[in-house]
PDB file of C-alpha atoms in Angstrom:
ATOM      1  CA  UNK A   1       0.000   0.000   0.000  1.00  0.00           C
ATOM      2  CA  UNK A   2       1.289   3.166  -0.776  1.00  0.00           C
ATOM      3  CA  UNK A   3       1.602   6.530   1.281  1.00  0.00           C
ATOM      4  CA  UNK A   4      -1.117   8.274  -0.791  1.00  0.00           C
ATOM      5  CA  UNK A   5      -3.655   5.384  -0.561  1.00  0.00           C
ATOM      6  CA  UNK A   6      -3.220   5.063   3.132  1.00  0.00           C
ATOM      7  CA  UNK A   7      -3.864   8.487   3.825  1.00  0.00           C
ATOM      8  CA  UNK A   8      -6.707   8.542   1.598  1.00  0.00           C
ATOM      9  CA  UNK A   9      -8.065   5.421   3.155  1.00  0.00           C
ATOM     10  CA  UNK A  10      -7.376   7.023   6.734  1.00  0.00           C
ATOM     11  CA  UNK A  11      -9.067  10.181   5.719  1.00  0.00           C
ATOM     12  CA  UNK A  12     -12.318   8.754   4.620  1.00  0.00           C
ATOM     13  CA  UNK A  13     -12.533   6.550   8.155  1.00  0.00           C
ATOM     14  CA  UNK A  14     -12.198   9.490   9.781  1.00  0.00           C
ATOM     15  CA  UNK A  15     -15.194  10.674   8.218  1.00  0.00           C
ATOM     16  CA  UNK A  16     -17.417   8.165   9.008  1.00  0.00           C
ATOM     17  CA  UNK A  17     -15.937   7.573  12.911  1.00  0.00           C
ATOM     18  CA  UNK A  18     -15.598   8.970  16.178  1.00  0.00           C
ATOM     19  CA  UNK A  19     -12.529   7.649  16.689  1.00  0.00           C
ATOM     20  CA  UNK A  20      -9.453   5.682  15.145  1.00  0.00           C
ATOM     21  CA  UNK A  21      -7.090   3.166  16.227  1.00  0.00           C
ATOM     22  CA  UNK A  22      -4.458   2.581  13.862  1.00  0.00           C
ATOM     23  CA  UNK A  23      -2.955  -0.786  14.362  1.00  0.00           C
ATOM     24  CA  UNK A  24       0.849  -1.231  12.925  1.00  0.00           C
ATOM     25  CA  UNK A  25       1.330  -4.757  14.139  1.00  0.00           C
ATOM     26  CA  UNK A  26       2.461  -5.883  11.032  1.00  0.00           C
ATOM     27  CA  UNK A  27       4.413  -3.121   9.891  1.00  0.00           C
ATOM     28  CA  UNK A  28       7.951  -3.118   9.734  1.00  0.00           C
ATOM     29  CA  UNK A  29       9.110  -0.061   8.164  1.00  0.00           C
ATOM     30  CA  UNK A  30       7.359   3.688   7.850  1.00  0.00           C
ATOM     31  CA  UNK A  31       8.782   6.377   5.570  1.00  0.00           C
ATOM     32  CA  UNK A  32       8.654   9.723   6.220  1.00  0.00           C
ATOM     33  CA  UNK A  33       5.123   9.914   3.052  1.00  0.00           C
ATOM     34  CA  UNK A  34       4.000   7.333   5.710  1.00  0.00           C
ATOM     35  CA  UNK A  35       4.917   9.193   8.844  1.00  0.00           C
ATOM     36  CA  UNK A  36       2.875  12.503   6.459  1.00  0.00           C
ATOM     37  CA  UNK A  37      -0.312  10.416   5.919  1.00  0.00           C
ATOM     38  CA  UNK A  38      -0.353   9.671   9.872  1.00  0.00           C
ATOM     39  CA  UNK A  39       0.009  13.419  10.504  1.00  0.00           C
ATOM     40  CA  UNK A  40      -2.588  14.276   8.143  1.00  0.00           C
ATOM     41  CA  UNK A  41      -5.045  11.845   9.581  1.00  0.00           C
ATOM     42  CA  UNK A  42      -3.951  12.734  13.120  1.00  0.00           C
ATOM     43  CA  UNK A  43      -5.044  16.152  12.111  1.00  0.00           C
ATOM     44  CA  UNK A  44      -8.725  15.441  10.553  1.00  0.00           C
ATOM     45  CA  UNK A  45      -9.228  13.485  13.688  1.00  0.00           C
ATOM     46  CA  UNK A  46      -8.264  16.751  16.234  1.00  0.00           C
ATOM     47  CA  UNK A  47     -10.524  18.785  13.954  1.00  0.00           C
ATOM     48  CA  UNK A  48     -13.096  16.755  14.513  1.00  0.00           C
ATOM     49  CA  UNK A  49     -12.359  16.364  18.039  1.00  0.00           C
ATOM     50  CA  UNK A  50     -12.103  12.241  17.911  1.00  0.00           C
ATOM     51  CA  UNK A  51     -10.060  10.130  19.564  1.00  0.00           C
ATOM     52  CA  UNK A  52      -6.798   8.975  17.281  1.00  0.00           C
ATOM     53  CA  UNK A  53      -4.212   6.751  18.283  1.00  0.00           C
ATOM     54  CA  UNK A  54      -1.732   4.290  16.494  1.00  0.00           C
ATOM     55  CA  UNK A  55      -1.115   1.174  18.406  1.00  0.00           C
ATOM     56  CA  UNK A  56       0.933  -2.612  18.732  1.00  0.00           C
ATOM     57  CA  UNK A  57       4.421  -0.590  17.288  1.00  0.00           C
ATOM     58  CA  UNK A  58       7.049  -2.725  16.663  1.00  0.00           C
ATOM     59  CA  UNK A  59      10.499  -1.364  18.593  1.00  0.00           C
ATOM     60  CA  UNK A  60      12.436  -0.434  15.476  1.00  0.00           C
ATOM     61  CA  UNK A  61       9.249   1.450  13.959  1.00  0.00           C
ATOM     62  CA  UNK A  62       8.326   3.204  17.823  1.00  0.00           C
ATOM     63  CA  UNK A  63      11.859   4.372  17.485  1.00  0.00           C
ATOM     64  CA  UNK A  64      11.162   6.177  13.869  1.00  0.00           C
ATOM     65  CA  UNK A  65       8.238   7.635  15.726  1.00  0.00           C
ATOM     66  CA  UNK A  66      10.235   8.835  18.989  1.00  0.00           C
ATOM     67  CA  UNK A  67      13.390  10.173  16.812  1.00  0.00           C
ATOM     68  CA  UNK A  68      10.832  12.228  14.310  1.00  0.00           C
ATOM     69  CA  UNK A  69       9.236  13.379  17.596  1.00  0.00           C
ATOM     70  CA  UNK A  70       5.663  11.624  16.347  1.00  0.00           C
ATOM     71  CA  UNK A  71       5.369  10.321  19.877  1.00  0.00           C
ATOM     72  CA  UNK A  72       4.560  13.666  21.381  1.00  0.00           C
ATOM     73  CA  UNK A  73       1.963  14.350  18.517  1.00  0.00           C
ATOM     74  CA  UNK A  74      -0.324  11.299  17.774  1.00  0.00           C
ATOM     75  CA  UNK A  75      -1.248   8.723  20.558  1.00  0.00           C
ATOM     76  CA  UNK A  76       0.961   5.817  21.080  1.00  0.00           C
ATOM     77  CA  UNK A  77      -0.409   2.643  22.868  1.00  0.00           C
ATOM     78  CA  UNK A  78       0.900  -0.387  23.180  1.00  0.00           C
ATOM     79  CA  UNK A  79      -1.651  -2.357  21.906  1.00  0.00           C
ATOM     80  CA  UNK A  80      -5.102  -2.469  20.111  1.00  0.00           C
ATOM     81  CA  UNK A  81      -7.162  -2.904  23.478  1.00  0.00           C
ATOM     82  CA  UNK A  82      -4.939   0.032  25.448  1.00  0.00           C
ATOM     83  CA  UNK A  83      -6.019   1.961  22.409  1.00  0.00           C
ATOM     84  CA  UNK A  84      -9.665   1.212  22.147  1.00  0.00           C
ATOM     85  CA  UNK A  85     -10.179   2.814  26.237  1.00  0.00           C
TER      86      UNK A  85
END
């Protein structure tokens, strides 16, 4: 899946929800279009004032997120049923 079409996908959720748990347990790498597309939804969520939060990170990828400094801007839990409280 690219970037783009995760954002997208992310964007129209949003939408529809009052709130979003984003569950990376299977993902082993984000780039910095990914790290973007998180932002972005992160964003659509506060304006809407729901409840965001990204969830099960492997250690390597929660690193990406604490060195970028995404840790202190979307909601990290550290798993799926932290994040749905």
């Amino acid at each position: 899946m690219t970037a783009t079409s995760f954002q997208e996908q992310l964007v129209e959720i949003i939408a529809k929800s009052d709130h979003v748990v984003v569950d990376c347990a299977t993902v082993d790498y984000v780039s910095s279009a990914g790290l973007r597309a998180l932002l972005v939804a992160a964003k659509a969520a506060q304006s809407k004032g729901m409840k965001f939060a990204v969830c099960s990170l492997k250690p390597h990828v929660k690193e990406i997120f604490t060195v970028s400094g995404f840790d202190k801007i979307v909601r990290i839990d550290p798993d799926r049923e932290t994040a749905l409280v």
